[in-house]
Amino acid sequence: MAARTLARGMGTFFKDCEHPESRWSKCPHEYKIRYRNAAGKRTEEAGFATQDRAIARLTEIYNDKKAAPRSQAKAECVQKYGAMRFEEYVEEWKAGQWHLATSSVRHLDSLLEHHLYPALGSRRMNSFDHKVVDGFIRIMERARTGLATQANAFDKLRAILLDAHRLGIFPDDPLVGVKPPQYDPARAVIPSLEIAARDTSRWR
């Protein structure tokens, strides 16, 4: 029985008949393949009508074995970070925000301390979805938090959750369908000194 070996680690294909390899394309016997599975055990499969189908199956098995370590690493990552509490995750996330200026770090810390951590700090990362994010916005509204602060807090939460989504913690984007706080800086009018003085005089 002759066999043809593909690239290293891909296995072999052959015909278990009396015909030489030069006649395989003409004879009616099926192709078989032999390879080592993920556990290293030698395995055979049969029932391939053509050489191309045998090679395609060996290629599929080889690619699956190559992808397995990446899949396992991703699963371990999801398990680790998904079980983290929001506050723990954010502290790790913050360590990667080295590009932020000192004033931006202070602003971030303030938003975390006064808004994000009180509402979400103890929540497990894998429990976030669009309803949780909507609920956080409602909490800020009930607390009469200013729209500018609401918008800033939402932006920070969005950056954190998008980072977690890229890691694969969420099967779906938890921000899809969420309507962010509507803050329009152009509508925030600062009264002039003249108007302020006139309004003050009305109450004297």
mmCIF file of N, CA, C and O in Angstrom, residues 60-119:
data_model
loop_
_atom_site.group_PDB
_atom_site.id
_atom_site.type_symbol
_atom_site.label_atom_id
_atom_site.label_comp_id
_atom_site.label_asym_id
_atom_site.label_seq_id
_atom_site.Cartn_x
_atom_site.Cartn_y
_atom_site.Cartn_z
ATOM 1 N N GLU A 60 -8.539 20.704 6.371
ATOM 2 C CA GLU A 60 -9.503 21.161 7.376
ATOM 3 C C GLU A 60 -9.066 20.736 8.781
ATOM 4 O O GLU A 60 -9.086 21.544 9.722
ATOM 5 N N ILE A 61 -8.657 19.487 8.919
ATOM 6 C CA ILE A 61 -8.220 18.980 10.224
ATOM 7 C C ILE A 61 -6.974 19.728 10.693
ATOM 8 O O ILE A 61 -6.864 20.114 11.857
ATOM 9 N N TYR A 62 -6.048 19.951 9.785
ATOM 10 C CA TYR A 62 -4.803 20.659 10.122
ATOM 11 C C TYR A 62 -5.086 22.085 10.600
ATOM 12 O O TYR A 62 -4.524 22.540 11.602
ATOM 13 N N ASN A 63 -5.958 22.781 9.882
ATOM 14 C CA ASN A 63 -6.292 24.156 10.265
ATOM 15 C C ASN A 63 -6.997 24.213 11.609
ATOM 16 O O ASN A 63 -6.773 25.124 12.407
ATOM 17 N N ASP A 64 -7.874 23.230 11.864
ATOM 18 C CA ASP A 64 -8.561 23.173 13.157
ATOM 19 C C ASP A 64 -7.566 22.979 14.302
ATOM 20 O O ASP A 64 -7.701 23.584 15.367
ATOM 21 N N LYS A 65 -6.572 22.115 14.079
ATOM 22 C CA LYS A 65 -5.572 21.879 15.120
ATOM 23 C C LYS A 65 -4.729 23.125 15.364
ATOM 24 O O LYS A 65 -4.370 23.433 16.499
ATOM 25 N N LYS A 66 -4.418 23.838 14.287
ATOM 26 C CA LYS A 66 -3.641 25.077 14.439
ATOM 27 C C LYS A 66 -4.429 26.136 15.189
ATOM 28 O O LYS A 66 -3.877 26.912 15.970
ATOM 29 N N ALA A 67 -5.750 26.187 14.948
ATOM 30 C CA ALA A 67 -6.590 27.207 15.582
ATOM 31 C C ALA A 67 -6.915 26.873 17.025
ATOM 32 O O ALA A 67 -7.269 27.757 17.800
ATOM 33 N N ALA A 68 -6.797 25.601 17.407
ATOM 34 C CA ALA A 68 -7.205 25.174 18.752
ATOM 35 C C ALA A 68 -6.507 25.946 19.864
ATOM 36 O O ALA A 68 -7.157 26.390 20.819
ATOM 37 N N PRO A 69 -5.166 26.139 19.814
ATOM 38 C CA PRO A 69 -4.525 26.904 20.886
ATOM 39 C C PRO A 69 -5.064 28.317 21.006
ATOM 40 O O PRO A 69 -5.242 28.836 22.104
ATOM 41 N N ARG A 70 -5.354 28.961 19.848
ATOM 42 C CA ARG A 70 -5.901 30.319 19.897
ATOM 43 C C ARG A 70 -7.291 30.305 20.514
ATOM 44 O O ARG A 70 -7.638 31.177 21.313
ATOM 45 N N SER A 71 -8.100 29.308 20.143
ATOM 46 C CA SER A 71 -9.450 29.213 20.687
ATOM 47 C C SER A 71 -9.409 28.970 22.185
ATOM 48 O O SER A 71 -10.191 29.535 22.948
ATOM 49 N N GLN A 72 -8.480 28.112 22.606
ATOM 50 C CA GLN A 72 -8.356 27.820 24.030
ATOM 51 C C GLN A 72 -7.907 29.062 24.790
ATOM 52 O O GLN A 72 -8.417 29.361 25.872
ATOM 53 N N ALA A 73 -6.944 29.798 24.217
ATOM 54 C CA ALA A 73 -6.464 31.012 24.874
ATOM 55 C C ALA A 73 -7.585 32.039 24.992
ATOM 56 O O ALA A 73 -7.716 32.714 26.019
ATOM 57 N N LYS A 74 -8.400 32.152 23.942
ATOM 58 C CA LYS A 74 -9.518 33.099 23.986
ATOM 59 C C LYS A 74 -10.535 32.689 25.033
ATOM 60 O O LYS A 74 -11.046 33.529 25.788
ATOM 61 N N ALA A 75 -10.826 31.381 25.116
ATOM 62 C CA ALA A 75 -11.776 30.895 26.111
ATOM 63 C C ALA A 75 -11.289 31.182 27.528
ATOM 64 O O ALA A 75 -12.068 31.564 28.411
ATOM 65 N N GLU A 76 -9.992 30.991 27.751
ATOM 66 C CA GLU A 76 -9.421 31.273 29.076
ATOM 67 C C GLU A 76 -9.490 32.761 29.389
ATOM 68 O O GLU A 76 -9.748 33.152 30.534
ATOM 69 N N CYS A 77 -9.271 33.594 28.369
ATOM 70 C CA CYS A 77 -9.350 35.045 28.543
ATOM 71 C C CYS A 77 -10.771 35.462 28.907
ATOM 72 O O CYS A 77 -10.986 36.253 29.831
ATOM 73 N N VAL A 78 -11.753 34.909 28.193
ATOM 74 C CA VAL A 78 -13.157 35.229 28.465
ATOM 75 C C VAL A 78 -13.548 34.786 29.869
ATOM 76 O O VAL A 78 -14.247 35.490 30.591
ATOM 77 N N GLN A 79 -13.071 33.608 30.251
ATOM 78 C CA GLN A 79 -13.393 33.093 31.586
ATOM 79 C C GLN A 79 -12.792 33.987 32.666
ATOM 80 O O GLN A 79 -13.450 34.290 33.669
ATOM 81 N N LYS A 80 -11.548 34.416 32.463
ATOM 82 C CA LYS A 80 -10.870 35.241 33.457
ATOM 83 C C LYS A 80 -11.528 36.610 33.604
ATOM 84 O O LYS A 80 -11.903 37.024 34.702
ATOM 85 N N TYR A 81 -11.675 37.313 32.489
ATOM 86 C CA TYR A 81 -12.171 38.682 32.545
ATOM 87 C C TYR A 81 -13.686 38.751 32.688
ATOM 88 O O TYR A 81 -14.209 39.711 33.264
ATOM 89 N N GLY A 82 -14.386 37.766 32.171
ATOM 90 C CA GLY A 82 -15.837 37.767 32.314
ATOM 91 C C GLY A 82 -16.280 37.660 33.758
ATOM 92 O O GLY A 82 -17.303 38.221 34.153
ATOM 93 N N ALA A 83 -15.505 36.943 34.573
ATOM 94 C CA ALA A 83 -15.846 36.773 35.985
ATOM 95 C C ALA A 83 -15.407 37.949 36.851
ATOM 96 O O ALA A 83 -15.786 38.040 38.022
ATOM 97 N N MET A 84 -14.615 38.858 36.289
ATOM 98 C CA MET A 84 -14.140 40.012 37.052
ATOM 99 C C MET A 84 -15.282 40.972 37.365
ATOM 100 O O MET A 84 -16.215 41.119 36.575
ATOM 101 N N ARG A 85 -15.172 41.628 38.485
ATOM 102 C CA ARG A 85 -16.086 42.729 38.771
ATOM 103 C C ARG A 85 -15.660 43.941 37.953
ATOM 104 O O ARG A 85 -14.488 44.093 37.601
ATOM 105 N N PHE A 86 -16.611 44.794 37.647
ATOM 106 C CA PHE A 86 -16.360 45.960 36.796
ATOM 107 C C PHE A 86 -15.185 46.784 37.320
ATOM 108 O O PHE A 86 -14.303 47.189 36.559
ATOM 109 N N GLU A 87 -15.161 47.016 38.625
ATOM 110 C CA GLU A 87 -14.103 47.855 39.195
ATOM 111 C C GLU A 87 -12.731 47.216 38.992
ATOM 112 O O GLU A 87 -11.759 47.915 38.670
ATOM 113 N N GLU A 88 -12.626 45.900 39.158
ATOM 114 C CA GLU A 88 -11.355 45.210 38.936
ATOM 115 C C GLU A 88 -10.922 45.328 37.477
ATOM 116 O O GLU A 88 -9.743 45.591 37.186
ATOM 117 N N TYR A 89 -11.863 45.134 36.577
ATOM 118 C CA TYR A 89 -11.542 45.193 35.154
ATOM 119 C C TYR A 89 -11.055 46.584 34.773
ATOM 120 O O TYR A 89 -10.070 46.739 34.041
ATOM 121 N N VAL A 90 -11.748 47.605 35.280
ATOM 122 C CA VAL A 90 -11.391 48.979 34.926
ATOM 123 C C VAL A 90 -9.994 49.325 35.419
ATOM 124 O O VAL A 90 -9.241 50.026 34.732
ATOM 125 N N GLU A 91 -9.620 48.837 36.596
ATOM 126 C CA GLU A 91 -8.286 49.130 37.110
ATOM 127 C C GLU A 91 -7.220 48.549 36.186
ATOM 128 O O GLU A 91 -6.172 49.164 35.974
ATOM 129 N N GLU A 92 -7.455 47.367 35.627
ATOM 130 C CA GLU A 92 -6.520 46.817 34.636
ATOM 131 C C GLU A 92 -6.568 47.619 33.339
ATOM 132 O O GLU A 92 -5.544 47.871 32.713
ATOM 133 N N TRP A 93 -7.788 47.998 32.933
ATOM 134 C CA TRP A 93 -7.940 48.782 31.704
ATOM 135 C C TRP A 93 -7.210 50.118 31.823
ATOM 136 O O TRP A 93 -6.547 50.558 30.880
ATOM 137 N N LYS A 94 -7.316 50.741 32.989
ATOM 138 C CA LYS A 94 -6.664 52.050 33.205
ATOM 139 C C LYS A 94 -5.157 51.964 33.025
ATOM 140 O O LYS A 94 -4.531 52.914 32.555
ATOM 141 N N ALA A 95 -4.574 50.833 33.395
ATOM 142 C CA ALA A 95 -3.123 50.687 33.290
ATOM 143 C C ALA A 95 -2.659 50.797 31.840
ATOM 144 O O ALA A 95 -1.505 51.158 31.576
ATOM 145 N N GLY A 96 -3.553 50.519 30.895
ATOM 146 C CA GLY A 96 -3.205 50.627 29.489
ATOM 147 C C GLY A 96 -3.476 51.997 28.884
ATOM 148 O O GLY A 96 -3.185 52.223 27.710
ATOM 149 N N GLN A 97 -4.025 52.906 29.680
ATOM 150 C CA GLN A 97 -4.349 54.242 29.173
ATOM 151 C C GLN A 97 -3.204 55.212 29.434
ATOM 152 O O GLN A 97 -3.389 56.323 29.936
ATOM 153 N N TRP A 98 -1.987 54.776 29.107
ATOM 154 C CA TRP A 98 -0.793 55.564 29.398
ATOM 155 C C TRP A 98 -0.741 56.876 28.614
ATOM 156 O O TRP A 98 -0.011 57.804 28.979
ATOM 157 N N HIS A 99 -1.517 56.962 27.546
ATOM 158 C CA HIS A 99 -1.474 58.145 26.687
ATOM 159 C C HIS A 99 -2.262 59.324 27.258
ATOM 160 O O HIS A 99 -2.167 60.442 26.758
ATOM 161 N N LEU A 100 -3.048 59.093 28.321
ATOM 162 C CA LEU A 100 -3.889 60.158 28.870
ATOM 163 C C LEU A 100 -3.053 61.199 29.614
ATOM 164 O O LEU A 100 -2.127 60.863 30.347
ATOM 165 N N ALA A 101 -3.409 62.449 29.422
ATOM 166 C CA ALA A 101 -2.754 63.525 30.165
ATOM 167 C C ALA A 101 -3.179 63.473 31.627
ATOM 168 O O ALA A 101 -4.194 62.858 31.975
ATOM 169 N N THR A 102 -2.421 64.146 32.481
ATOM 170 C CA THR A 102 -2.702 64.123 33.913
ATOM 171 C C THR A 102 -4.106 64.642 34.208
ATOM 172 O O THR A 102 -4.837 64.070 35.025
ATOM 173 N N SER A 103 -4.517 65.701 33.532
ATOM 174 C CA SER A 103 -5.848 66.257 33.757
ATOM 175 C C SER A 103 -6.932 65.272 33.321
ATOM 176 O O SER A 103 -7.988 65.166 33.965
ATOM 177 N N SER A 104 -6.666 64.530 32.245
ATOM 178 C CA SER A 104 -7.641 63.540 31.771
ATOM 179 C C SER A 104 -7.765 62.384 32.754
ATOM 180 O O SER A 104 -8.864 61.851 32.967
ATOM 181 N N VAL A 105 -6.654 62.002 33.360
ATOM 182 C CA VAL A 105 -6.679 60.930 34.362
ATOM 183 C C VAL A 105 -7.485 61.367 35.578
ATOM 184 O O VAL A 105 -8.293 60.598 36.118
ATOM 185 N N ARG A 106 -7.304 62.609 35.995
ATOM 186 C CA ARG A 106 -8.068 63.126 37.134
ATOM 187 C C ARG A 106 -9.555 63.137 36.820
ATOM 188 O O ARG A 106 -10.387 62.782 37.657
ATOM 189 N N HIS A 107 -9.897 63.549 35.599
ATOM 190 C CA HIS A 107 -11.296 63.584 35.188
ATOM 191 C C HIS A 107 -11.886 62.174 35.157
ATOM 192 O O HIS A 107 -13.007 61.942 35.626
ATOM 193 N N LEU A 108 -11.120 61.227 34.615
ATOM 194 C CA LEU A 108 -11.558 59.833 34.574
ATOM 195 C C LEU A 108 -11.779 59.302 35.986
ATOM 196 O O LEU A 108 -12.810 58.672 36.266
ATOM 197 N N ASP A 109 -10.826 59.549 36.873
ATOM 198 C CA ASP A 109 -10.946 59.056 38.251
ATOM 199 C C ASP A 109 -12.176 59.629 38.936
ATOM 200 O O ASP A 109 -12.851 58.940 39.711
ATOM 201 N N SER A 110 -12.477 60.889 38.658
ATOM 202 C CA SER A 110 -13.648 61.525 39.257
ATOM 203 C C SER A 110 -14.946 60.863 38.767
ATOM 204 O O SER A 110 -15.847 60.585 39.561
ATOM 205 N N LEU A 111 -15.016 60.612 37.466
ATOM 206 C CA LEU A 111 -16.208 59.958 36.917
ATOM 207 C C LEU A 111 -16.370 58.546 37.481
ATOM 208 O O LEU A 111 -17.482 58.118 37.791
ATOM 209 N N LEU A 112 -15.258 57.847 37.606
ATOM 210 C CA LEU A 112 -15.319 56.495 38.161
ATOM 211 C C LEU A 112 -15.787 56.526 39.607
ATOM 212 O O LEU A 112 -16.677 55.762 40.008
ATOM 213 N N GLU A 113 -15.190 57.396 40.392
ATOM 214 C CA GLU A 113 -15.480 57.443 41.829
ATOM 215 C C GLU A 113 -16.915 57.861 42.124
ATOM 216 O O GLU A 113 -17.569 57.284 43.000
ATOM 217 N N HIS A 114 -17.415 58.856 41.399
ATOM 218 C CA HIS A 114 -18.717 59.437 41.741
ATOM 219 C C HIS A 114 -19.894 58.867 40.949
ATOM 220 O O HIS A 114 -21.048 59.028 41.371
ATOM 221 N N HIS A 115 -19.627 58.215 39.821
ATOM 222 C CA HIS A 115 -20.743 57.758 38.987
ATOM 223 C C HIS A 115 -20.657 56.278 38.599
ATOM 224 O O HIS A 115 -21.595 55.518 38.849
ATOM 225 N N LEU A 116 -19.554 55.871 37.984
ATOM 226 C CA LEU A 116 -19.471 54.515 37.449
ATOM 227 C C LEU A 116 -19.328 53.451 38.541
ATOM 228 O O LEU A 116 -20.059 52.462 38.548
ATOM 229 N N TYR A 117 -18.409 53.652 39.474
ATOM 230 C CA TYR A 117 -18.207 52.637 40.513
ATOM 231 C C TYR A 117 -19.405 52.482 41.450
ATOM 232 O O TYR A 117 -19.793 51.351 41.769
ATOM 233 N N PRO A 118 -20.014 53.585 41.911
ATOM 234 C CA PRO A 118 -21.182 53.401 42.790
ATOM 235 C C PRO A 118 -22.312 52.609 42.131
ATOM 236 O O PRO A 118 -23.007 51.832 42.789
ATOM 237 N N ALA A 119 -22.514 52.803 40.834
ATOM 238 C CA ALA A 119 -23.621 52.141 40.138
ATOM 239 C C ALA A 119 -23.256 50.760 39.604
ATOM 240 O O ALA A 119 -24.103 49.853 39.571
#
